[in-house]
Structure formats: C-alpha cells, structure tokens
Coordinates of N, CA, C and O in Angstrom, one line a residue:
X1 N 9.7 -22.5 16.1 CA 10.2 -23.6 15.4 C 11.6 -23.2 14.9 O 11.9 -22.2 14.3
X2 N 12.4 -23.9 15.2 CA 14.2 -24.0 14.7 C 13.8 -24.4 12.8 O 12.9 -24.9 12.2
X3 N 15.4 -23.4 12.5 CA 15.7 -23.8 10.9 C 16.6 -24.5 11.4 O 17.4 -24.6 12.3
X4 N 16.2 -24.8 10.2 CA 17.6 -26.0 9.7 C 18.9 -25.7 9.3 O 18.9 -25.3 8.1
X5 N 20.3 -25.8 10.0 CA 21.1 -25.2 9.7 C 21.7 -24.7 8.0 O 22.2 -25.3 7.0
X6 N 21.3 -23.4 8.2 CA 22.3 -22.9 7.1 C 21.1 -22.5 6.4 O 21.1 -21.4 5.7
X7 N 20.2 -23.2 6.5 CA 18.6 -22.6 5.8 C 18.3 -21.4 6.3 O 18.0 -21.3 7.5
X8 N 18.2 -20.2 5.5 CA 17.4 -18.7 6.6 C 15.8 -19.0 7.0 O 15.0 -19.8 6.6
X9 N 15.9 -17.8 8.4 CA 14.4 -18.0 8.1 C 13.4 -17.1 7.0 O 13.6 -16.1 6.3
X10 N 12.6 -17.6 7.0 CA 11.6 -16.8 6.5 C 11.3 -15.3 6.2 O 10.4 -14.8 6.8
X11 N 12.0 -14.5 5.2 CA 11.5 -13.0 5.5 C 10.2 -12.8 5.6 O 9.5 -13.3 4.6
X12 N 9.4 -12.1 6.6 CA 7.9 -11.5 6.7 C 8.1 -10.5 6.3 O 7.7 -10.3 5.2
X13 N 8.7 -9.4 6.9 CA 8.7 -8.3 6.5 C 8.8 -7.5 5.1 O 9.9 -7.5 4.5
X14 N 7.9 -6.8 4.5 CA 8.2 -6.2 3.1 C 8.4 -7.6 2.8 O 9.6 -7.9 2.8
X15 N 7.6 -8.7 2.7 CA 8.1 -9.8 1.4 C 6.9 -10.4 0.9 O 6.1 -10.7 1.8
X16 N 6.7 -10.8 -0.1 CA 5.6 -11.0 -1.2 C 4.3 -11.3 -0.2 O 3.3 -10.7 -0.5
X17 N 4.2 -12.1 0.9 CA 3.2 -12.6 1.8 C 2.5 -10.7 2.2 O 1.4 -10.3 2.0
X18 N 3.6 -10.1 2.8 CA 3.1 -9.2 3.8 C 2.2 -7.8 2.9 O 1.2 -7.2 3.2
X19 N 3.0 -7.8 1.9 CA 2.7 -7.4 0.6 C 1.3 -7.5 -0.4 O 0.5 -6.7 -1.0
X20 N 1.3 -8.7 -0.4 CA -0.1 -9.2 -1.0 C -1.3 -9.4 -0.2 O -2.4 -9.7 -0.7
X21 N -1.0 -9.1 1.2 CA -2.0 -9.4 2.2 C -2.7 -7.7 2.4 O -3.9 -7.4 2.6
X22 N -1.4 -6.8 2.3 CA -1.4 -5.4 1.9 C -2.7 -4.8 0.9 O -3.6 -4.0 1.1
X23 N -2.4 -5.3 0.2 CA -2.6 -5.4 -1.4 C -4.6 -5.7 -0.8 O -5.5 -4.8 -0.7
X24 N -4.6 -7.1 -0.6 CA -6.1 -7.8 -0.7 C -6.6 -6.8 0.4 O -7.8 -6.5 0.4
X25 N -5.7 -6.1 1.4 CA -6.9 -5.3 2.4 C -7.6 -3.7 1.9 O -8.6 -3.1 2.2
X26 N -6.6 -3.5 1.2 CA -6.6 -2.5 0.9 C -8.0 -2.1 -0.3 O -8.9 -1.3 -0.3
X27 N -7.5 -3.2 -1.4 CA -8.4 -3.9 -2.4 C -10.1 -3.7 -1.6 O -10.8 -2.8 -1.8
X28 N -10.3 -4.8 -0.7 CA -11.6 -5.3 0.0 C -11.8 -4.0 0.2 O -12.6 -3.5 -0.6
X29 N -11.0 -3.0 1.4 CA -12.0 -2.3 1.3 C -12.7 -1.0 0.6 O -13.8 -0.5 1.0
X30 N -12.0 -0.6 -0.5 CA -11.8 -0.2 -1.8 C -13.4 -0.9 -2.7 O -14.0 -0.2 -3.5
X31 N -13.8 -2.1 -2.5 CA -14.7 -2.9 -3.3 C -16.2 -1.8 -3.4 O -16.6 -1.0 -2.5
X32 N -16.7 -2.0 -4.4 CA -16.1 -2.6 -5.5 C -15.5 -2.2 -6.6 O -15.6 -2.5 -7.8
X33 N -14.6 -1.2 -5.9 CA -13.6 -0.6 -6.7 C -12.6 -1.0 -6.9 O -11.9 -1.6 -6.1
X34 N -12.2 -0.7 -8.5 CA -10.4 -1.7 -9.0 C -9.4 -0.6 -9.4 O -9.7 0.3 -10.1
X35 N -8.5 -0.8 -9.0 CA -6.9 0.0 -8.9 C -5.9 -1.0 -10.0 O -5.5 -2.1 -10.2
X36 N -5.7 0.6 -10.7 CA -4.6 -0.5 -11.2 C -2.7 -0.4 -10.4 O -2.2 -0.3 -9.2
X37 N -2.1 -0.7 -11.5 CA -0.7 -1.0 -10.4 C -0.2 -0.3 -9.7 O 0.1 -0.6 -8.6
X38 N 0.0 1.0 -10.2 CA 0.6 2.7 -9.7 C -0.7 3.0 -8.6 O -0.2 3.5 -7.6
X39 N -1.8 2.9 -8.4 CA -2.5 3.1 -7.9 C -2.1 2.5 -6.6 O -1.6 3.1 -5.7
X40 N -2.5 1.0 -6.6 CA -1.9 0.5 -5.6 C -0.8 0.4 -5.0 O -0.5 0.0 -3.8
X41 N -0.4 0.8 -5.8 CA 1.2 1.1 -5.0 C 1.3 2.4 -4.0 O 1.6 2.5 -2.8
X42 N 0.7 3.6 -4.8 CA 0.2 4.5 -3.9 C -0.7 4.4 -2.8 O -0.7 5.1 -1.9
X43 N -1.4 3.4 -2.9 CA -2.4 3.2 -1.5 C -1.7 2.5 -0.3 O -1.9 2.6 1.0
X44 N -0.9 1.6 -1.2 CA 0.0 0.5 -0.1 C 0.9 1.7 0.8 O 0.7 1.6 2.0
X45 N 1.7 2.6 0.4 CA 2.3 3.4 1.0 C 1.6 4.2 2.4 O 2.0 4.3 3.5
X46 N 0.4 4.7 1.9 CA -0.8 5.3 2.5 C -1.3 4.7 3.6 O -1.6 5.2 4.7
X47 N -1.5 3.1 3.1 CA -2.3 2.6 4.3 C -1.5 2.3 5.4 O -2.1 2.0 6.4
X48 N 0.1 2.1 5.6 CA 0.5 2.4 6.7 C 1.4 3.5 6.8 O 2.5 3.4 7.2
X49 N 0.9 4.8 6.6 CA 1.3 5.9 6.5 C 0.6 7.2 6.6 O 1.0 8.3 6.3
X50 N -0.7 6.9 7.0 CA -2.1 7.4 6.4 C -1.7 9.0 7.3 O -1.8 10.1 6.8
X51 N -1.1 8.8 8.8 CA -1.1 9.8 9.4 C 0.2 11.4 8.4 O 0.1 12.6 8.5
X52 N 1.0 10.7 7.7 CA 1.3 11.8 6.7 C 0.3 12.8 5.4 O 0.5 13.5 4.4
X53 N -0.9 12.2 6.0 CA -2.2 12.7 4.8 C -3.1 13.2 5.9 O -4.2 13.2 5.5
X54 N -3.1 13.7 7.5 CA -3.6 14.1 8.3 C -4.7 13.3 8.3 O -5.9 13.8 8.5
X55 N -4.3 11.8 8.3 CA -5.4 10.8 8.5 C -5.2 9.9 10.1 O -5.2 10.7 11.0
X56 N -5.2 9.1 10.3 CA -5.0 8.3 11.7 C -3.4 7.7 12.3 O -2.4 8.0 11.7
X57 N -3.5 7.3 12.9 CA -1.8 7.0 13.5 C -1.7 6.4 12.4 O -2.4 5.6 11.8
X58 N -0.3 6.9 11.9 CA 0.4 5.6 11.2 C 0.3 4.6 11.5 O -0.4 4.5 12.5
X59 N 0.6 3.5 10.9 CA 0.9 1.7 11.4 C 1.7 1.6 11.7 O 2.0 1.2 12.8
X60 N 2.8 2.1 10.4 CA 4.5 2.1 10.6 C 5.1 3.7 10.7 O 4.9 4.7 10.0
X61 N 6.2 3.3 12.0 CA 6.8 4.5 12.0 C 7.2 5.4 11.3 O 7.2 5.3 10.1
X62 N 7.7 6.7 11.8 CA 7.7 7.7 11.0 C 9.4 7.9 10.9 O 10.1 8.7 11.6
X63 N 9.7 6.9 9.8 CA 11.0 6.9 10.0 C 11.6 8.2 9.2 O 10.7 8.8 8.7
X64 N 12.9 8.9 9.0 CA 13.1 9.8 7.9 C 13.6 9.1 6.6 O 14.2 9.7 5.7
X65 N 13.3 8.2 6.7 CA 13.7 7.9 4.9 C 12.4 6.9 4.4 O 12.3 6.0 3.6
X66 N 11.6 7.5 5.1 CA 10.1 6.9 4.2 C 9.7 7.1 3.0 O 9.1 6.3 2.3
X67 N 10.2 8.7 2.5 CA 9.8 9.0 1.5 C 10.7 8.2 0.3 O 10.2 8.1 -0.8
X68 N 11.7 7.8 0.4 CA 12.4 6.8 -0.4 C 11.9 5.3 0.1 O 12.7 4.4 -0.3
X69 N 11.0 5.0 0.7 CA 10.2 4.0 0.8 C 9.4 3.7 -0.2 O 9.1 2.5 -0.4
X70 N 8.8 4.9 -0.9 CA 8.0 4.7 -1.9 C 8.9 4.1 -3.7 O 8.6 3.5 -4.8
X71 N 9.8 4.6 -3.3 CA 10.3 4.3 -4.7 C 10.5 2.5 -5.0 O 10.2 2.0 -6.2
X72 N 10.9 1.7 -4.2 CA 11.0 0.5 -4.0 C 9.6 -0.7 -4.0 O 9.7 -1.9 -3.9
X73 N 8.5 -0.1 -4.0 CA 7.3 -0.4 -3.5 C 6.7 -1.4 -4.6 O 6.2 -2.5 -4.5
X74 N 6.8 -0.7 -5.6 CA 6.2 -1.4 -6.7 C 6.8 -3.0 -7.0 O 6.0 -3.9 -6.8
X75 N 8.0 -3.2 -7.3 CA 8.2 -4.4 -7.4 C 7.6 -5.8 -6.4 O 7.4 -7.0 -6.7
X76 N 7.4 -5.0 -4.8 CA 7.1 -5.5 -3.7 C 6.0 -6.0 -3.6 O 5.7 -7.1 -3.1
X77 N 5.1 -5.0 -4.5 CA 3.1 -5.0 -4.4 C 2.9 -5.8 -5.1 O 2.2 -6.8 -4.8
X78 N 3.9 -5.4 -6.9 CA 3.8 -6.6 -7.6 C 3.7 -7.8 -7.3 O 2.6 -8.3 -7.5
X79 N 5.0 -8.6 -6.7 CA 5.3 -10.1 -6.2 C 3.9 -10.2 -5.1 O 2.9 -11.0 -5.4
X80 N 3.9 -9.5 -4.3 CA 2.3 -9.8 -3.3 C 1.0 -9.7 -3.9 O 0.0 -10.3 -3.5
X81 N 0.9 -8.9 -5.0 CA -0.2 -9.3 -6.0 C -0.6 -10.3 -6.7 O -1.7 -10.7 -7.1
X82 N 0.9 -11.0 -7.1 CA 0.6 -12.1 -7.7 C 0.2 -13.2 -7.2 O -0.5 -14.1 -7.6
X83 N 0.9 -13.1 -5.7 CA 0.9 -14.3 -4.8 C -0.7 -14.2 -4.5 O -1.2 -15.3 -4.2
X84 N -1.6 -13.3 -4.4 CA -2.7 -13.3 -3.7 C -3.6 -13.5 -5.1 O -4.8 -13.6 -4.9
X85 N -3.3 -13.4 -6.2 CA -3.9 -13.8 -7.3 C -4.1 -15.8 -7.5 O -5.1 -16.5 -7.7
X86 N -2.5 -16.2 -7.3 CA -2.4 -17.6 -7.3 C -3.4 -18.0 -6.2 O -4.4 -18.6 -6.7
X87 N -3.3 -17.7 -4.7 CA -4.2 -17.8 -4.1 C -5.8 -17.5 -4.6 O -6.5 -17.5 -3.6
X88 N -6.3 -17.3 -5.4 CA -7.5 -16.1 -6.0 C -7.9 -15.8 -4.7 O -8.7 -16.4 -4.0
X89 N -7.3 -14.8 -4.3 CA -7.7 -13.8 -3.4 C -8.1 -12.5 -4.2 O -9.1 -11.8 -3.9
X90 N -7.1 -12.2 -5.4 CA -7.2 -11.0 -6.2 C -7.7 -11.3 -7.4 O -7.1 -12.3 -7.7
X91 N -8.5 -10.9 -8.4 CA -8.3 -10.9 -9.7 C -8.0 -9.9 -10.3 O -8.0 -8.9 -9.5
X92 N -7.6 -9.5 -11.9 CA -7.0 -9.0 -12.7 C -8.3 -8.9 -13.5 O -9.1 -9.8 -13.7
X93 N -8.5 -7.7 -13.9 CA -9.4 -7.0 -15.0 C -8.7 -6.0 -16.2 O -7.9 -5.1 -16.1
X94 N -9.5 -6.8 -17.6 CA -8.8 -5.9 -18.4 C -10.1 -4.6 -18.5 O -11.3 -4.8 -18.4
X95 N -9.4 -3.5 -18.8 CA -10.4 -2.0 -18.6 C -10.1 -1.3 -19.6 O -9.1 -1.8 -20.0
X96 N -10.5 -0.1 -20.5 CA -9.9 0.2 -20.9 C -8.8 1.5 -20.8 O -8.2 2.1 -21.7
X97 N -8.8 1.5 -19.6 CA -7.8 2.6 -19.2 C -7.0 1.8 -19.0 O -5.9 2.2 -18.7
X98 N -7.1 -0.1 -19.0 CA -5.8 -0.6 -18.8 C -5.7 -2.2 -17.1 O -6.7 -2.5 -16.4
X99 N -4.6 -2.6 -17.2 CA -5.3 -3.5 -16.2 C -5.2 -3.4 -14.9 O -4.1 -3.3 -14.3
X100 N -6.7 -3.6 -14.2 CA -7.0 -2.8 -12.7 C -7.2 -4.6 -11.9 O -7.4 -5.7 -12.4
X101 N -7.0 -4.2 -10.9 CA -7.0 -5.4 -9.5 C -8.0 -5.0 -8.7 O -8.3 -3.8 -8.4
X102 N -8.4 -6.2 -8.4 CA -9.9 -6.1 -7.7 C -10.1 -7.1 -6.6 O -9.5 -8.2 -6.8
X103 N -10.7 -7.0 -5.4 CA -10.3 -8.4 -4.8 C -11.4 -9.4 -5.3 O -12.3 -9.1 -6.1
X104 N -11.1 -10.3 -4.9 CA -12.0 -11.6 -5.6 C -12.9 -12.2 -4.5 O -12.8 -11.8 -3.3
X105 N -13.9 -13.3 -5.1 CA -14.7 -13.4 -4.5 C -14.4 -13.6 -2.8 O -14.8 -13.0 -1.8
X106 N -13.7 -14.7 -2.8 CA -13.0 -15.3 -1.8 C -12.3 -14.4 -0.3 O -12.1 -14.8 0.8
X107 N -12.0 -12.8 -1.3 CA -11.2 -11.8 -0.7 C -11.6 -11.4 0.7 O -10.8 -11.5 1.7
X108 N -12.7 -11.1 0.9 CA -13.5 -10.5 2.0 C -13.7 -11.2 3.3 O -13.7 -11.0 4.5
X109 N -13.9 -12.1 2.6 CA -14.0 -13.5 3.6 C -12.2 -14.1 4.1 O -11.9 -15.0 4.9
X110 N -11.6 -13.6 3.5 CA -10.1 -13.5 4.1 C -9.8 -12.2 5.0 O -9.6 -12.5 6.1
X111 N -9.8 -11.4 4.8 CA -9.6 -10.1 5.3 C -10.1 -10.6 6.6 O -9.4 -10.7 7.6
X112 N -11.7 -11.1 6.7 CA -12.3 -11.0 7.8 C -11.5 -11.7 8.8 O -11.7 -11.5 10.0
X113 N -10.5 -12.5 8.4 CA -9.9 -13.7 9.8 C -8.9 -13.1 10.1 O -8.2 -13.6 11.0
X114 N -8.3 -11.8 9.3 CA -7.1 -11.5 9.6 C -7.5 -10.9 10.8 O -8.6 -10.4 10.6
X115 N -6.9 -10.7 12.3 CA -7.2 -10.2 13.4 C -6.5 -9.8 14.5 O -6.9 -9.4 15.6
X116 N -4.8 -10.2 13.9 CA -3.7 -9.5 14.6 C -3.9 -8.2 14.8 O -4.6 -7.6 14.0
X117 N -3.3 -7.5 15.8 CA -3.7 -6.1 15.8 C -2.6 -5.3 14.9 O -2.7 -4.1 15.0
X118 N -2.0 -5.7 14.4 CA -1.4 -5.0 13.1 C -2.5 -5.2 12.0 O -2.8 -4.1 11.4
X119 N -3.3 -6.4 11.6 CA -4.3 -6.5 10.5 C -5.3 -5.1 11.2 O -5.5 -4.0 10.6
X120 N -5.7 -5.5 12.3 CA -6.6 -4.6 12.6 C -6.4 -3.1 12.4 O -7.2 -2.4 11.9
X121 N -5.1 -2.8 12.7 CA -4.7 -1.1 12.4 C -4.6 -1.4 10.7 O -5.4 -0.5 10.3
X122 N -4.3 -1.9 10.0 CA -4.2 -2.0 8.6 C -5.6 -1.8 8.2 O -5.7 -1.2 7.1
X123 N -6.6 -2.1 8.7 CA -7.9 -2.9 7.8 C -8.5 -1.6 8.1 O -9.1 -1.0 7.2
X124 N -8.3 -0.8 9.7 CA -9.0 0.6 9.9 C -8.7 2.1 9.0 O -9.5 3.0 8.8
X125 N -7.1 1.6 8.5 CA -6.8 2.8 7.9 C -6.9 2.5 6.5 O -7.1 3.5 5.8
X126 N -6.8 1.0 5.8 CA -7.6 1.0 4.6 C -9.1 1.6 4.3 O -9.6 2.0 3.3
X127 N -9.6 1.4 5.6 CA -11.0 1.8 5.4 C -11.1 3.5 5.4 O -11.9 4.0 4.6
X128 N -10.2 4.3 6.1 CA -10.4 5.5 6.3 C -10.1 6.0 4.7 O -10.9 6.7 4.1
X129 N -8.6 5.3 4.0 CA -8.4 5.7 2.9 C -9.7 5.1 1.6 O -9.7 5.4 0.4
X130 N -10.5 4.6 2.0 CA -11.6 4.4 0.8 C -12.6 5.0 1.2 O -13.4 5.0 0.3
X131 N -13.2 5.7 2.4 CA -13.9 6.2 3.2 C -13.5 7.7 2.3 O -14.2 8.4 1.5
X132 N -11.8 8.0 2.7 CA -11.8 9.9 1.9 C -12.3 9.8 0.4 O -13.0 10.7 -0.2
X133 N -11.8 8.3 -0.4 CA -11.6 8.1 -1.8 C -13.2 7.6 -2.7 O -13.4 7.6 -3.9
X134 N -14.0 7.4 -1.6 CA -15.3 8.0 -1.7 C -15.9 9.3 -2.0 O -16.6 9.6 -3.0
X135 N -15.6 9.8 -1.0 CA -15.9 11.2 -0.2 C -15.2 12.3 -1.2 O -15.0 13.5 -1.0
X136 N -15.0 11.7 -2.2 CA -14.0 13.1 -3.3 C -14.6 12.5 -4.8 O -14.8 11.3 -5.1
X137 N -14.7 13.7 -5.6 CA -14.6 13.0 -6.9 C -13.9 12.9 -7.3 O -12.8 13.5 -7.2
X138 N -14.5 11.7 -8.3 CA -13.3 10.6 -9.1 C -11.8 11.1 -9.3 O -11.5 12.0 -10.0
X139 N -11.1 10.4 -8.7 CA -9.5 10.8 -8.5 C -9.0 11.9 -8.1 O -7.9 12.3 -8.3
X140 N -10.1 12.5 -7.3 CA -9.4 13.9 -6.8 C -8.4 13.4 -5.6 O -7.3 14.0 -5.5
X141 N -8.5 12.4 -4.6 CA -8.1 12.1 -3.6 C -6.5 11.1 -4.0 O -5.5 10.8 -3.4
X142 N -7.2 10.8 -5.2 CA -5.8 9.7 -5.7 C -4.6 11.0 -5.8 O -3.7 11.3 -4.9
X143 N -5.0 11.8 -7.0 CA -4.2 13.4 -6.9 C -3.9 13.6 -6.3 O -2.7 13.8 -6.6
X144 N -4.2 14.0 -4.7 CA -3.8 14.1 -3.8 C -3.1 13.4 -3.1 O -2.3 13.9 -2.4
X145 N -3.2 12.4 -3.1 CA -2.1 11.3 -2.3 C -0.6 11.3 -3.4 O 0.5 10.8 -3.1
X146 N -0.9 11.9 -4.6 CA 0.2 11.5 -5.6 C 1.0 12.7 -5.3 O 2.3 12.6 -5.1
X147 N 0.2 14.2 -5.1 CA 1.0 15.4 -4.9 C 2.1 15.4 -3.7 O 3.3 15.7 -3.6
X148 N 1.3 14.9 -3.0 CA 1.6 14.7 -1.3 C 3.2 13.4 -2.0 O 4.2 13.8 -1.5
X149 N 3.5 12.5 -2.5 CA 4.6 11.9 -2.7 C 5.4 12.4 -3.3 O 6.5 12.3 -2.8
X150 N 5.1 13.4 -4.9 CA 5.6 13.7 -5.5 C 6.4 15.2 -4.4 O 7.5 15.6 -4.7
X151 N 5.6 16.0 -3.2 CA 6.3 16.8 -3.0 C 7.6 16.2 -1.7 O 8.5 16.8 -1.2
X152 N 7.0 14.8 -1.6 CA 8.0 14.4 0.0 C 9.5 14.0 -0.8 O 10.6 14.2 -0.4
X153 N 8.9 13.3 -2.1 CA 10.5 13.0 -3.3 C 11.0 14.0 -3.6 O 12.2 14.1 -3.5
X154 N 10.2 15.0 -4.0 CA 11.4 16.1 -4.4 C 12.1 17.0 -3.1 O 12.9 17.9 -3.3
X155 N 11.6 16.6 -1.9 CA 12.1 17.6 -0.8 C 13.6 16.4 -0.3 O 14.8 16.7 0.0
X156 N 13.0 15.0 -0.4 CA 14.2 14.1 -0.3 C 15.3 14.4 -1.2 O 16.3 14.9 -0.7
X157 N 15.4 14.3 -2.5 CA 16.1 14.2 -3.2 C 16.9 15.8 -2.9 O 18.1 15.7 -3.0
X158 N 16.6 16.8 -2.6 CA 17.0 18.1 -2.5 C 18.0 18.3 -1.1 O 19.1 18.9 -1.0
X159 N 17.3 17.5 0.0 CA 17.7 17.7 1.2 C 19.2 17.6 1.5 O 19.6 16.4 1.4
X160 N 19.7 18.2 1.7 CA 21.4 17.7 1.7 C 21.9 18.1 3.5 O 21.6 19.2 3.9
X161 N 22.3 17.5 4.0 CA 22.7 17.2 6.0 C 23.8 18.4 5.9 O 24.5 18.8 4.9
X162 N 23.6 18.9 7.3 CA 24.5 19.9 7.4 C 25.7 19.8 7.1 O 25.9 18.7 7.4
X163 N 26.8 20.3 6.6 CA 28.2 20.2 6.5 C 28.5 19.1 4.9 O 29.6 18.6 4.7
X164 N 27.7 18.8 4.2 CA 27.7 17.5 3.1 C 27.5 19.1 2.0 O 26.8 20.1 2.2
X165 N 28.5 18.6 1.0 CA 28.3 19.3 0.0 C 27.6 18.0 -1.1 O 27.7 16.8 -1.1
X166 N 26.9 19.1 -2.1 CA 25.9 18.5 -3.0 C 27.5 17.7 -3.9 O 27.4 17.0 -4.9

C-alpha cells in the first residue's frame, strides 16, 4: 500500500506495536506470573537475545552495541505496555512490592494467532526464559539475567577502540 505524499510510513520496528506485542508474549508465557516494569524490561531484552544467557539462537542479531540496547528499552516497553493494556491484552496489578503486569484474559488467546516466524522464534524463547525462571528460585534467574547486563554495561562503558584516547 502507497503513503500519501509527505506522510511517513509506519515505524514497526522498536515501536510501541512491536513492543507491546513483546511485552504480552513474554507476559503469557510467564502466566500466571506478574513482572513489574524493570523486570520486563529485562525480559524484553532476553527474549530476543536469550542466546547471550547460553539459551537458544537469538531472534535478533548479535550486533556490538546491544548492550546499549538495553538502556533505551524502557521507555519502549513502557509505550507497548500501554498500548496492549488499551487493547486489554495486559492488565496492571497493585502488589505490595509495587505495580506488576500480567497478561489478561484475552492475552493467550492473542499470542496464539501470532504465527509469523519471528512470533514463533519470540513465543519459543519466551517460553525457554519462563521454563529457566521456573526452574530457579524465586528471583535467582531474574539476578542472573540482571548480573549478565549489569556486567555487558560496564564492559561497554569501559571499552575504548584501538588508537581513541579516553
């Protein structure tokens, strides 16, 4: 389909749609477990990245500035969380550790029609990442996915190219 001059097209990529669709798969397969924002943001990174946690192919490549991919993420998850809340795909729970996202009724039964083979690599390595986050106690695996960022940021932020002075 043509735009209309001077109108852009549509960003998909990294934009509130691809984001919140992120978000609800990751969510479903997580159920009936709730994340709150930092959480999710951490998972979102993971699930197409999973192969940096000695989990399955990546989704998305292994570019070298992924680990500054993470820093940007949140505002992203945010806008796609909300969009999939408007949709009620997600709901919001108050907890007392604070407020966690959950997918909603509706959620599961979305996930299921997604069937692009990018959903499909998405939906296998959400599952692997709630499959380990099972398989560990409570928040040992979250820990671990946070160590694993916090050590790829500080090795970014350090790294300086041959011949570049700090």
């Amino acid at each position: 389909m043509a735009s209309v001059i001077g109108e852009a097209a549509p960003r998909l990529f990294n934009s509130p749609a691809e984001c919140g669709v992120r978000a609800l798969i990751i969510l479903n397969a997580l159920l009936p477990l709730r994340l709150d924002m930092s959480s999710l943001c951490l998972y979102d990174y993971f699930v197409v990245h999973p192969q940096d946690i000695e989990g399955p192919e990546s989704v998305h490549p292994a570019l070298a500035s992924r680990p500054g991919e993470y820093r940007v993420r949140r505002t992203l998850v945010e806008a796609g969380v909300a969009l999939m809340r408007r949709l009620h795909l997600v709901d919001v729970f108050d907890d007392v550790s604070g407020i966690l996202y959950g997918a909603a009724d509706d959620g599961p039964a979305f996930v299921d029609l997604l069937s692009t083979p990018y959903n499909v690599r998405l939906k296998a390595s959400a599952n692997w990442l709630a499959e380990r986050t099972r398989a560990e106690p409570e928040d040992v695996f979250e820990t671990t996915l946070r160590s694993a960022i916090e050590r790829w940021t500080l090795q970014f932020e350090f790294e300086v190219p041959a011949g570049r002075a700090l």
